[in-house]
Coordinates of C-alpha atoms in Angstrom, one line a residue:
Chain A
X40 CA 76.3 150.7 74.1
X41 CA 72.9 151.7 72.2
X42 CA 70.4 148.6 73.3
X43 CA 69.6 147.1 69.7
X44 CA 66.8 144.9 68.8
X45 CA 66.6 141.3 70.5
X46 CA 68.5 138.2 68.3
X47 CA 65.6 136.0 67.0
X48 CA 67.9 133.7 64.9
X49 CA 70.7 132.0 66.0
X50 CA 72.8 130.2 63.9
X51 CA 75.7 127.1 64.8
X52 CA 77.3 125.9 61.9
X53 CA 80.1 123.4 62.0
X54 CA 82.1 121.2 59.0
X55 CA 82.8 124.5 57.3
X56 CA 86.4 122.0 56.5
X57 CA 85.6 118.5 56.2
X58 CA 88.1 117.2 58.2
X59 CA 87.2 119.4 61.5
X60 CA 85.8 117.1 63.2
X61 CA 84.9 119.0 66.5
X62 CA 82.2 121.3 65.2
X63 CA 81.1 118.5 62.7
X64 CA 80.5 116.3 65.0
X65 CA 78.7 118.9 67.8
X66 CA 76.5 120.0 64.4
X67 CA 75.4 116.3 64.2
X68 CA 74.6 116.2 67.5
X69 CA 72.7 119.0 68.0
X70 CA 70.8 117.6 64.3
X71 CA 69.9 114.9 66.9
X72 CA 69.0 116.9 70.0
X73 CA 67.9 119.8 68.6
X74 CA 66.3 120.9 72.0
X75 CA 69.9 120.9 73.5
X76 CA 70.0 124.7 71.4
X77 CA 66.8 126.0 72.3
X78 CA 65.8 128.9 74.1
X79 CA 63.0 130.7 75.4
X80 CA 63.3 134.0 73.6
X81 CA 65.0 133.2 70.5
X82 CA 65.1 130.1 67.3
X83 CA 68.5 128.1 67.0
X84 CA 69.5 126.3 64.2
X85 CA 72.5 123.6 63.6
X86 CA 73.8 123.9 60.2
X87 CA 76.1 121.1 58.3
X88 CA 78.9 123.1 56.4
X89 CA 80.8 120.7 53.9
X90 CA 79.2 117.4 53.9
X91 CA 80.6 116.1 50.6
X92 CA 84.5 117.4 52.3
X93 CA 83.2 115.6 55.6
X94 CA 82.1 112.6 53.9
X95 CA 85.8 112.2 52.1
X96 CA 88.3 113.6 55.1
X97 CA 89.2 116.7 53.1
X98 CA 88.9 120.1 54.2
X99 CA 87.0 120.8 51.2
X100 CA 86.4 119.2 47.4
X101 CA 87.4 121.8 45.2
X102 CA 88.0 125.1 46.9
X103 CA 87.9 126.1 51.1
X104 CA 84.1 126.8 51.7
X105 CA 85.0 129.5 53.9
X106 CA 86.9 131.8 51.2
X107 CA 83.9 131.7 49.6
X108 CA 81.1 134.1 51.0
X109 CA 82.3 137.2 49.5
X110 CA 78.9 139.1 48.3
X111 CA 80.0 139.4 44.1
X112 CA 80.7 135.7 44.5
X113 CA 77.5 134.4 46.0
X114 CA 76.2 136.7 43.2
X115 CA 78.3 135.3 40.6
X116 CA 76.2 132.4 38.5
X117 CA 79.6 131.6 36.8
X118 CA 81.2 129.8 39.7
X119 CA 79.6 126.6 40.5
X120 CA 82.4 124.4 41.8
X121 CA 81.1 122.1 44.9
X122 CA 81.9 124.8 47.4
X123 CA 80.7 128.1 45.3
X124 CA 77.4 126.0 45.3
X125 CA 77.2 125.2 48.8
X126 CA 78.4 128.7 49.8
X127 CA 75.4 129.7 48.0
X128 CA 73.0 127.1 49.5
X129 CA 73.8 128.8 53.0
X130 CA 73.8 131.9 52.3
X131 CA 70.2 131.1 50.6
X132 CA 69.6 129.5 54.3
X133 CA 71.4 132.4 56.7
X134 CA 71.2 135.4 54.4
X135 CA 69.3 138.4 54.9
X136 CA 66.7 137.5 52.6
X137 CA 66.9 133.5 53.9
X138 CA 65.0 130.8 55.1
X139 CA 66.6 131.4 58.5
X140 CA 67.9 134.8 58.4
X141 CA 70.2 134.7 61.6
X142 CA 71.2 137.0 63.5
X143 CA 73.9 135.6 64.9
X144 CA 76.1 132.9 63.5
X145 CA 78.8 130.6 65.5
X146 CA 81.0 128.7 63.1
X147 CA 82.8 125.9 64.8
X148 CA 86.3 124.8 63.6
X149 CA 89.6 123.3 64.7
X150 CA 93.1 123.8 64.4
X151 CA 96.7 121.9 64.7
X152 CA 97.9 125.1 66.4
X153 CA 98.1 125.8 70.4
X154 CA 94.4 128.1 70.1
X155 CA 92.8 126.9 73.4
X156 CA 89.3 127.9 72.8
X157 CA 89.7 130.7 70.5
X158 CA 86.7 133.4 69.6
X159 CA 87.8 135.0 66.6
X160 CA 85.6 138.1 66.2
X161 CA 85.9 139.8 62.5
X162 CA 84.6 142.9 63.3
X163 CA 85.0 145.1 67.1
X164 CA 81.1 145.3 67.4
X165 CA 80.4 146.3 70.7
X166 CA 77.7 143.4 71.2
X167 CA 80.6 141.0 69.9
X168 CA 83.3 142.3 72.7
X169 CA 80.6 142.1 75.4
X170 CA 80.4 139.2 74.9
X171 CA 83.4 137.8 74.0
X172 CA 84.8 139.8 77.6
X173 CA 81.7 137.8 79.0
X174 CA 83.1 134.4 77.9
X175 CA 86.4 135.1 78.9
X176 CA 85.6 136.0 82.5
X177 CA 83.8 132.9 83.1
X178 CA 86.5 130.5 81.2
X179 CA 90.5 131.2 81.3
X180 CA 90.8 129.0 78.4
X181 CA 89.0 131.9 75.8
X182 CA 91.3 134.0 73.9
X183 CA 89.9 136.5 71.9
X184 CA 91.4 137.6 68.4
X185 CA 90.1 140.1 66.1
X186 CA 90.8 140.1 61.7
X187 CA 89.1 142.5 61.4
X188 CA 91.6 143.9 59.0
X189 CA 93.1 140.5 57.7
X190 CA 91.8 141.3 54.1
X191 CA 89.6 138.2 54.1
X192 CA 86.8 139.0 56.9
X193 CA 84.2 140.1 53.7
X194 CA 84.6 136.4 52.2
X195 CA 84.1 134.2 55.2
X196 CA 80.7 132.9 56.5
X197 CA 80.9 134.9 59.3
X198 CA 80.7 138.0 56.9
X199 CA 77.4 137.2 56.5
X200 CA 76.5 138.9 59.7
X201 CA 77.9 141.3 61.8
X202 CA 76.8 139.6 65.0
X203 CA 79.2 136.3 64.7
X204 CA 82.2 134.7 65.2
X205 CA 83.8 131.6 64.8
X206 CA 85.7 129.7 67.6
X207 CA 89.0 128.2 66.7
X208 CA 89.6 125.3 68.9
X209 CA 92.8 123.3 69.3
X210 CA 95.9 121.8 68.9
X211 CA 93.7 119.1 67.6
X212 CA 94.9 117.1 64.6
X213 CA 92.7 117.1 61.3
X214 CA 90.3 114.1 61.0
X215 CA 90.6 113.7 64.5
X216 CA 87.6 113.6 67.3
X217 CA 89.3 114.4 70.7
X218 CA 86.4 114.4 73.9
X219 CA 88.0 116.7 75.6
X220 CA 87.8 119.7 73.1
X221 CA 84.4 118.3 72.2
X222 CA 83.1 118.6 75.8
X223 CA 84.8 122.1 75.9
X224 CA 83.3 123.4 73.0
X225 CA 79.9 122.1 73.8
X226 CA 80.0 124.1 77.0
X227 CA 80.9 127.5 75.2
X228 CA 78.3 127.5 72.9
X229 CA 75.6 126.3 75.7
X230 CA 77.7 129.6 77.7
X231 CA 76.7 131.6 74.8
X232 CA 73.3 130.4 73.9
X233 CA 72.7 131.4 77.8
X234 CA 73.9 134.9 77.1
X235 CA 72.6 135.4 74.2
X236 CA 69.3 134.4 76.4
X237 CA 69.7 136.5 79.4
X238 CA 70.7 139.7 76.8
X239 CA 66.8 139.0 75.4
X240 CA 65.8 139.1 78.6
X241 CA 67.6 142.5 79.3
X242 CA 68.5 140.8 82.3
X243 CA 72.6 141.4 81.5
X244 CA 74.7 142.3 84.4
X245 CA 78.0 142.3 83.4
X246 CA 80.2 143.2 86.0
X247 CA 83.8 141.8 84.4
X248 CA 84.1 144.9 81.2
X249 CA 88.1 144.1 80.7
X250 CA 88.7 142.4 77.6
X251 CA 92.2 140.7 76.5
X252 CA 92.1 142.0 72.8
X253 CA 94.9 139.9 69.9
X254 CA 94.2 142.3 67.0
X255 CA 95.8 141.1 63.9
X256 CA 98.7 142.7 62.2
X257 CA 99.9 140.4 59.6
X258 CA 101.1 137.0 58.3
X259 CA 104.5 135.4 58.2
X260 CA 104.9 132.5 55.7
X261 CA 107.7 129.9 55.9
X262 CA 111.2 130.4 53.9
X263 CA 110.9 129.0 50.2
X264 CA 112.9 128.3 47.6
X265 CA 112.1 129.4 44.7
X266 CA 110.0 126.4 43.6
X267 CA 108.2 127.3 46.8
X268 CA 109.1 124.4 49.0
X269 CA 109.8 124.8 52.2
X270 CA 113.6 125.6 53.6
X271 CA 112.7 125.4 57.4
X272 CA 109.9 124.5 60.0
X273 CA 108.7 126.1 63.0
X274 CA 111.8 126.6 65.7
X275 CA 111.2 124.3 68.3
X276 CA 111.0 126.7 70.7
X277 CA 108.1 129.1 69.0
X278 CA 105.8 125.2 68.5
X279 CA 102.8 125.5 70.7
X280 CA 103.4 129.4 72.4
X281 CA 101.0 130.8 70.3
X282 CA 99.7 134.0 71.9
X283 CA 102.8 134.4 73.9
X284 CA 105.1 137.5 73.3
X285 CA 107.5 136.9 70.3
X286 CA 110.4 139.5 71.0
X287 CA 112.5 140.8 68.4
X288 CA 115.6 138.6 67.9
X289 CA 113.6 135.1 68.8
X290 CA 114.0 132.6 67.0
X291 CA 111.2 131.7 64.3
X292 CA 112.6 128.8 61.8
X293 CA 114.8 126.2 62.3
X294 CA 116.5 125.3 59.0
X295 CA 116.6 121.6 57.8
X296 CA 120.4 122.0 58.1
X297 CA 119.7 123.0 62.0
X298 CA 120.2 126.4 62.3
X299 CA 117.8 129.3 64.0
X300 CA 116.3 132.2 61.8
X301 CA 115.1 134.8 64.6
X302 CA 112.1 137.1 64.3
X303 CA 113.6 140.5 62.6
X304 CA 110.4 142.6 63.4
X305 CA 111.1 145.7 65.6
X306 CA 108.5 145.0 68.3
X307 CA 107.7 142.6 70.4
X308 CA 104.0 140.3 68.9
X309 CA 101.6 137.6 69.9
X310 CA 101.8 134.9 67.2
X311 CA 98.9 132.6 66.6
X312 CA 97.9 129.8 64.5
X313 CA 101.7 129.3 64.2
X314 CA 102.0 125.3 62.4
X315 CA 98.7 125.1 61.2
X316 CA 98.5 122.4 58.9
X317 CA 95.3 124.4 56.6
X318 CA 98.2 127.5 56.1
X319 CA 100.8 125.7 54.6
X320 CA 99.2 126.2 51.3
X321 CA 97.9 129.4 51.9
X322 CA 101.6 130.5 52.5
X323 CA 101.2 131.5 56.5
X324 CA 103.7 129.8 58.6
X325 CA 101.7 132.2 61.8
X326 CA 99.9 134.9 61.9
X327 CA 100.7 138.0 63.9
X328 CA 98.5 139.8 66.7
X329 CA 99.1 142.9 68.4
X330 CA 97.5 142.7 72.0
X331 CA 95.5 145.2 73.6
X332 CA 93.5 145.4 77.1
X333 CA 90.1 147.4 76.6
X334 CA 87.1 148.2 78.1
X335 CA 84.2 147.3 77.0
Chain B
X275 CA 122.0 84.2 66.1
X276 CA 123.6 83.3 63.3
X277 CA 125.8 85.4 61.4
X278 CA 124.1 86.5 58.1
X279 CA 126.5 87.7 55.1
X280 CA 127.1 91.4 55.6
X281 CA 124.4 94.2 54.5
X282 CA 125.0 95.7 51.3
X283 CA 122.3 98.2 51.2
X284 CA 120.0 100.5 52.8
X285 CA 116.8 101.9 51.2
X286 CA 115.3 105.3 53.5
X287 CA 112.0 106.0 52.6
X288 CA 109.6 108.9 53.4
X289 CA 106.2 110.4 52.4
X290 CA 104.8 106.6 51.4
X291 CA 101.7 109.2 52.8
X292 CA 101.9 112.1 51.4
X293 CA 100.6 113.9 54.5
X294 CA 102.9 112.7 56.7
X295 CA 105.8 115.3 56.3
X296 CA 108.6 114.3 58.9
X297 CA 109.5 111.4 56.6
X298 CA 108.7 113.2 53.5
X299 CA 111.1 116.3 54.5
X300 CA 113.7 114.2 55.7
X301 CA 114.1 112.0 52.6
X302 CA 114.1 115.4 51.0
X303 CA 116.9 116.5 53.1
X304 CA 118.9 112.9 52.8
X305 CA 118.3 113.7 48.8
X306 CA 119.9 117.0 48.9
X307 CA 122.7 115.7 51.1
X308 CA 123.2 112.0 50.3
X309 CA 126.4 112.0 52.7
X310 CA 124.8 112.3 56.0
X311 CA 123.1 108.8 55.3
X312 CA 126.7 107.6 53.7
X313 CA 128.6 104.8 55.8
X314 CA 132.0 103.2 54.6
X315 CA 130.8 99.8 54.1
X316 CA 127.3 99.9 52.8
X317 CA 125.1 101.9 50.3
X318 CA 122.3 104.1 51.3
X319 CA 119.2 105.6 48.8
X320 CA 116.7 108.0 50.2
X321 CA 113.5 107.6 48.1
X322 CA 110.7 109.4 48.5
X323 CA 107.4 107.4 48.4
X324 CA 104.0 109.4 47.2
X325 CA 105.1 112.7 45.5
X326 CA 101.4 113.0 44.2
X327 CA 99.7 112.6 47.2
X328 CA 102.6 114.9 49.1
X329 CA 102.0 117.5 46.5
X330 CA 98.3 118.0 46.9
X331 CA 98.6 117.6 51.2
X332 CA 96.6 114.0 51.4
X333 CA 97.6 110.5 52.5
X334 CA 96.8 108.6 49.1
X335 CA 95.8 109.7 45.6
X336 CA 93.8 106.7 44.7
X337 CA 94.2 104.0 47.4
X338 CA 96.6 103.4 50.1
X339 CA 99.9 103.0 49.3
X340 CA 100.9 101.2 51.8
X341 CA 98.3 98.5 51.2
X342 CA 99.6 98.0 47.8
X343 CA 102.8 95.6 47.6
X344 CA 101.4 92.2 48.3
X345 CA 103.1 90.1 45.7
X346 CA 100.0 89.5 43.6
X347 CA 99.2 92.8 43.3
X348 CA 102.5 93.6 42.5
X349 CA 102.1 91.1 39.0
X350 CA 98.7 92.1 38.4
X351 CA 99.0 94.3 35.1
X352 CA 95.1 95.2 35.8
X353 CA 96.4 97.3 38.9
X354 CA 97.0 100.7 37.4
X355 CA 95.8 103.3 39.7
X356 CA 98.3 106.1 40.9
X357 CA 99.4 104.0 43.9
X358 CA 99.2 100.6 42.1
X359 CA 101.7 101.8 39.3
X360 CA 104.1 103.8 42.2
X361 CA 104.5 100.6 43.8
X362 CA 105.1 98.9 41.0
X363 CA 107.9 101.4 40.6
X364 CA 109.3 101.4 44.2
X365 CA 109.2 97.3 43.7
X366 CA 111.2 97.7 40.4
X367 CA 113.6 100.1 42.3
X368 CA 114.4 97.9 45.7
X369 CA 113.0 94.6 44.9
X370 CA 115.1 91.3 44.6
X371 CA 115.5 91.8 40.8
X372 CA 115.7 95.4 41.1
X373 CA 117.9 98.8 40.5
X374 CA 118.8 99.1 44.1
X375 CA 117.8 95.5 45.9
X376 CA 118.0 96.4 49.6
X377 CA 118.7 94.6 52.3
X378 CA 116.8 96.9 54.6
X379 CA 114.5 99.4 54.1
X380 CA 113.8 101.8 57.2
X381 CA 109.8 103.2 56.2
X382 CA 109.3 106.4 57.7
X383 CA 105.4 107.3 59.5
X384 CA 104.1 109.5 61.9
X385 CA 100.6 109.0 63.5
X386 CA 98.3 111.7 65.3
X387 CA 98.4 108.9 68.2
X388 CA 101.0 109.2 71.5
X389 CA 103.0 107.2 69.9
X390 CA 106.7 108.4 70.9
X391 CA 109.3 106.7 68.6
X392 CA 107.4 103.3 67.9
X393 CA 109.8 100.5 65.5
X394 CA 107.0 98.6 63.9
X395 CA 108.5 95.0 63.0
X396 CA 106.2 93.4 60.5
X397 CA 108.3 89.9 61.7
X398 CA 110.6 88.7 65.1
X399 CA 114.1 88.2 63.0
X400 CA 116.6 87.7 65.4
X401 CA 118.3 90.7 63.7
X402 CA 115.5 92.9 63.8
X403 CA 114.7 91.9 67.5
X404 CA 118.8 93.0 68.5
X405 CA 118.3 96.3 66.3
X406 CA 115.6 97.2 68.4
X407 CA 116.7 96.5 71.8
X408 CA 119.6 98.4 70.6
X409 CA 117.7 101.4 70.0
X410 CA 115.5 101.2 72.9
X411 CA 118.8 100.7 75.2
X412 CA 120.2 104.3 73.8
X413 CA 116.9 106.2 73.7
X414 CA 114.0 105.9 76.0
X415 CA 111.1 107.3 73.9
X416 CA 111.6 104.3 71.8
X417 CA 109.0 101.7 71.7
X418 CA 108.9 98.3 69.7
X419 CA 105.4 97.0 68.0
X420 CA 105.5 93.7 66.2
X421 CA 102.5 93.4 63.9
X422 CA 103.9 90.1 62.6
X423 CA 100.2 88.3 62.7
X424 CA 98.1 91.5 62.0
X425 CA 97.1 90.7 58.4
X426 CA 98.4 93.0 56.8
X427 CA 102.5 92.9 57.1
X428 CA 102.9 91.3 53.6
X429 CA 101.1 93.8 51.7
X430 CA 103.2 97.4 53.5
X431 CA 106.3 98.4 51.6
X432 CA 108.2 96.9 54.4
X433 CA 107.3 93.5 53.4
X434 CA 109.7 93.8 50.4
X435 CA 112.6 92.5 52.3
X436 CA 112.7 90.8 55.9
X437 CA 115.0 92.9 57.5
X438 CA 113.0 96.3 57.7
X439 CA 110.9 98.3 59.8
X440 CA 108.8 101.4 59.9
X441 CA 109.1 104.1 62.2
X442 CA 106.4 105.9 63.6
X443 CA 106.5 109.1 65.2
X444 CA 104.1 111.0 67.2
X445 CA 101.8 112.6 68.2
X446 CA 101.7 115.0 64.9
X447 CA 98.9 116.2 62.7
X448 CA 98.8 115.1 59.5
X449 CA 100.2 118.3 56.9
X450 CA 102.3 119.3 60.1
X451 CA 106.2 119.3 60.3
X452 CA 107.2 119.6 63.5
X453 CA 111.0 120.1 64.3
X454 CA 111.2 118.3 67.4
X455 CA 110.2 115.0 65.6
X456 CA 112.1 115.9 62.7
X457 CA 115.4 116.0 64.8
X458 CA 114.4 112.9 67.0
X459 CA 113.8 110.4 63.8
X460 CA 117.3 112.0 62.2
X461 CA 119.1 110.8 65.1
X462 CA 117.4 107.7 65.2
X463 CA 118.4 107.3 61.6
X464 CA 122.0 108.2 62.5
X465 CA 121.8 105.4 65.5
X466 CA 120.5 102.7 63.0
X467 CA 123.0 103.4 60.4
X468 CA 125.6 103.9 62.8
X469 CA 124.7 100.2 64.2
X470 CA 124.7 98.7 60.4
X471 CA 128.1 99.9 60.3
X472 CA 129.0 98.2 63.1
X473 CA 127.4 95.0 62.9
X474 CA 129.0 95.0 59.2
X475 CA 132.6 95.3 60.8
X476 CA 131.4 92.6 63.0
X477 CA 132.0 94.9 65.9
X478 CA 129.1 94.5 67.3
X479 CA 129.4 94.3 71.4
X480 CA 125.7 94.8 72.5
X481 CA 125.6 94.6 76.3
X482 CA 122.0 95.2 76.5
X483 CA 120.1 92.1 75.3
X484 CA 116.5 92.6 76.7
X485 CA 113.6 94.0 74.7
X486 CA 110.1 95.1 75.8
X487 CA 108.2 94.3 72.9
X488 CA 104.3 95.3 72.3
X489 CA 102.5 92.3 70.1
X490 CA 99.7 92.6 67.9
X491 CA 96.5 91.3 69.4
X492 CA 93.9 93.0 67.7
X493 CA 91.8 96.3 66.8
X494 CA 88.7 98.1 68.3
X495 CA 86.9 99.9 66.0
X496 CA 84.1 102.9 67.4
X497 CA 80.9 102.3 68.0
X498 CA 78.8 102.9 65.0
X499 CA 75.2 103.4 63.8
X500 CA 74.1 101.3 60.6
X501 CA 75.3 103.9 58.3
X502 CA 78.7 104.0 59.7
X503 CA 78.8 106.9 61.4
X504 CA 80.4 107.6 64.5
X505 CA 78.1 106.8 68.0
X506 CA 81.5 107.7 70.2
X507 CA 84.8 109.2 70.6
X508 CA 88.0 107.9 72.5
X509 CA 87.2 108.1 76.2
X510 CA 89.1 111.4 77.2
X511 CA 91.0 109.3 79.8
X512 CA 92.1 107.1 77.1
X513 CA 93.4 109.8 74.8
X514 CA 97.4 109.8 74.8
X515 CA 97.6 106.6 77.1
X516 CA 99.5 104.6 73.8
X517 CA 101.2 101.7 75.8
X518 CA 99.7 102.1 79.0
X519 CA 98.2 99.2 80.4
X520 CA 93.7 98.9 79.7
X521 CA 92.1 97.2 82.0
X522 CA 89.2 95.5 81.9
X523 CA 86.4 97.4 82.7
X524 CA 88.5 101.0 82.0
X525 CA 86.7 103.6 80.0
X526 CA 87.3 103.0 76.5
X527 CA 85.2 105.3 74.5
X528 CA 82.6 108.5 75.1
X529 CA 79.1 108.8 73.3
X530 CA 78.2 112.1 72.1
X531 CA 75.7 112.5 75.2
X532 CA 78.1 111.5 77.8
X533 CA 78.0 108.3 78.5
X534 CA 81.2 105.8 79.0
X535 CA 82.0 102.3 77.3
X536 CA 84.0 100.4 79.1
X537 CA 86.7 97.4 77.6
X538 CA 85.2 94.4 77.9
X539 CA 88.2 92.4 77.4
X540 CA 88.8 89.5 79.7
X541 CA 92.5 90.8 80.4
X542 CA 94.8 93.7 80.5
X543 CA 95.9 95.2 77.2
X544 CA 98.3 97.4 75.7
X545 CA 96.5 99.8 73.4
X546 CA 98.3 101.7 70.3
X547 CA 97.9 103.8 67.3
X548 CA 94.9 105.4 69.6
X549 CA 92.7 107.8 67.6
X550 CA 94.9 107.7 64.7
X551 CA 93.1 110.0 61.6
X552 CA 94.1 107.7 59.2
X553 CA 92.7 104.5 60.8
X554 CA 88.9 106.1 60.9
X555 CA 87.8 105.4 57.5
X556 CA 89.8 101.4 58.3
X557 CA 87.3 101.3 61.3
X558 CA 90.1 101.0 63.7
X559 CA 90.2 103.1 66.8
X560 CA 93.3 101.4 68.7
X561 CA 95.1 98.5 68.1
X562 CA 95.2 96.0 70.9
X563 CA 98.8 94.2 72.0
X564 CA 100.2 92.2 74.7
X565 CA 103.2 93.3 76.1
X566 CA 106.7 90.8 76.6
X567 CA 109.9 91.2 77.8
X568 CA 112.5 89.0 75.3
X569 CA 115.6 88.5 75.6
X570 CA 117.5 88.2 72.2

């Protein structure tokens, strides 16, 4: 890949959802021990995302902060909800023109579904792959998904810039601290900050190129009636395999009244995010990823 | 024991938290199909507890709910938030004087904690006590938690009538339905009723007459600053060890740089309810009991 110009700014936000507690709590930390995130060749900043949303439980107050970054939005004085406002505050912080403009941005959440340690990449940059291939070699826990083409990639704070990701972590219940993911999180973003150190340096010497790619494909919501409550819950058997193959005929659902509803698609997927308690209202029971081994 | 008169009937009621959805989905199902919860010689209502709260995802509107039946509160007209006035309502509905005055009321709960199929007793009544050594004779996950002397057992909806318990089920994020704990608390249901039915034909012919029963003892709370934030998480060794035995001197909780607190108690302890979501902003991070064997 074309060497491009060295990160100066490096940015790790957490509490994007009030009630994530993992990257809140790792932001609050790093607050405290802000020499924890330094390196020689480049700035890091720790960033609090929702604090009114954190300082109630909620994932957010009036709207989800991270639908909220689209560029006619931040433009738009009109919206000036709690989370429009703070969307703007960050971007007034991380944007281009910013206080800190970063370069990179990490945005730390967690979720209720089976994610491991999740990098979700919205764009295939080649610096993002490396490095998510990197991060994967040295961990087995790192799955790597890319929404690119999810229709919402432009409106979430990692839109801001094209070097970032966010890192899903999980099953962890909201408005719960668990060590264990904590601890594991911690260590990927010290793994990346090390990278991201050693790629100043143009010291990289990647030997591992494979990459394990999920690329998303689409969304399946629960069944509904038509007042839009729910007729069935994740089958039993699909709770907790996300990214494991989904063949046509599986089952999906499991109706209250106890019987299967199997996956009608015509090939075989890799579901994700399947029971995440955030979807429900955004109508996605799982979302769908295609998976691809690449090169990198 | 002595024989009480016959029960007449049997209140079933979910989503008292309205982001607790196994309860609140199965009341909805027992609503749609009253007969499943039908038995010859008694009545059953399924009621569902916080449609407000369940309808916008949270535990509470306004205030607990489940804080909110103590007797006083119940005649204080200067009560009149959202949960104040519903359980004014549900008091109206199953109290002594009311529409539907039960005889039992089975509360249904889940908890982000290891919790398996906990029976919380808010008293020992010989009948409760043979219920749940019933239960716990026919289905191993079952645990049995008095909280009799906790403090709070005449203020939960449960308090409403002596014979009656809460079921908690877990672990389960809060806004998740999962189907496996769906199924398990149905057929729990099904055993309880199934038993009322029995011990109203005065058939009852319980072999098994030994109980393992977890008191209340106490809480822990996390260590916190002066502001009230968080200084530690649950020690990950503690994480998911409900009802296991804490010694003294075992790891209890993790600061955010690593270091271990250990319990200082001067004797071995049962800990439940451990890193519950709801119980952070009650500054409870377990609740302590001692464990007996009965037999009753």
């Amino acid at each position: 890949m074309e060497r491009m110009t060295r990160i100066g700014r490096v940015a790790i936000v957490g509490g994007i959802h009030g009630n994530e507690l993992t990257g809140a709590y790792l932001v609050k930390k790093f607050e405290q021990f802000p020499e924890l995130i330094q390196r020689p060749s480049f700035e890091t900043l720790a960033l609090f995302g929702n604090p009114q949303a954190f300082a109630v439980g909620r994932r957010y107050i009036d709207k989800d902060l991270n639908r909220c970054f689209g560029s006619q939005d931040l433009d738009n004085p009109t919206l000036a909800n709690y989370e429009e406002c703070r969307a703007k505050t960050l971007y007034q912080i991380l944007g281009t023109n910013g206080q800190f403009p970063a370069d990179l941005i990490v945005d730390l959440h967690s979720t209720t579904a089976n994610m491991g340690l999740t990098l979700i990449l919205g764009n295939n940059h080649p610096f993002n792959l490396r490095l998510a291939a990197y991060l994967s070699s040295i961990n087995p826990l790192v799955r790597v998904y890319s929404c690119g083409v999810s229709g919402y990639s432009n409106i979430v704070l990692r839109s801001l810039c094209q070097l970032s990701f966010s890192i899903e972590v999980g099953p962890v219940a909201q408005g719960v601290l668990q060590a264990d993911f904590f601890r594991k999180t911690e260590e990927l973003i010290h793994a990346i900050l090390d990278y991201l150190e050693v790629y100043n340096q143009e010291k990289t010497t990647q030997s591992d190129r494979t990459l394990t790619l999920y690329q998303y494909v689409g969304v399946i919501d629960y069944p509904r009636n038509e007042h839009g409550e729910l007729q069935a819950m994740i089958h039993p058997q699909l709770q907790g395999k996300d990214y494991e193959p989904l063949h046509p005929g599986d089952p999906l659902f499991l109706t209250f009244d106890d019987r299967a509803i199997a996956y009608e698609g015509e090939s075989v997927v890799y579901p994700i995010f399947i029971n995440e308690a955030a979807y429900y209202e955004k109508g996605i029971a799982m979302c769908l990823t295609e998976k691809y081994q690449l090169t990198v």
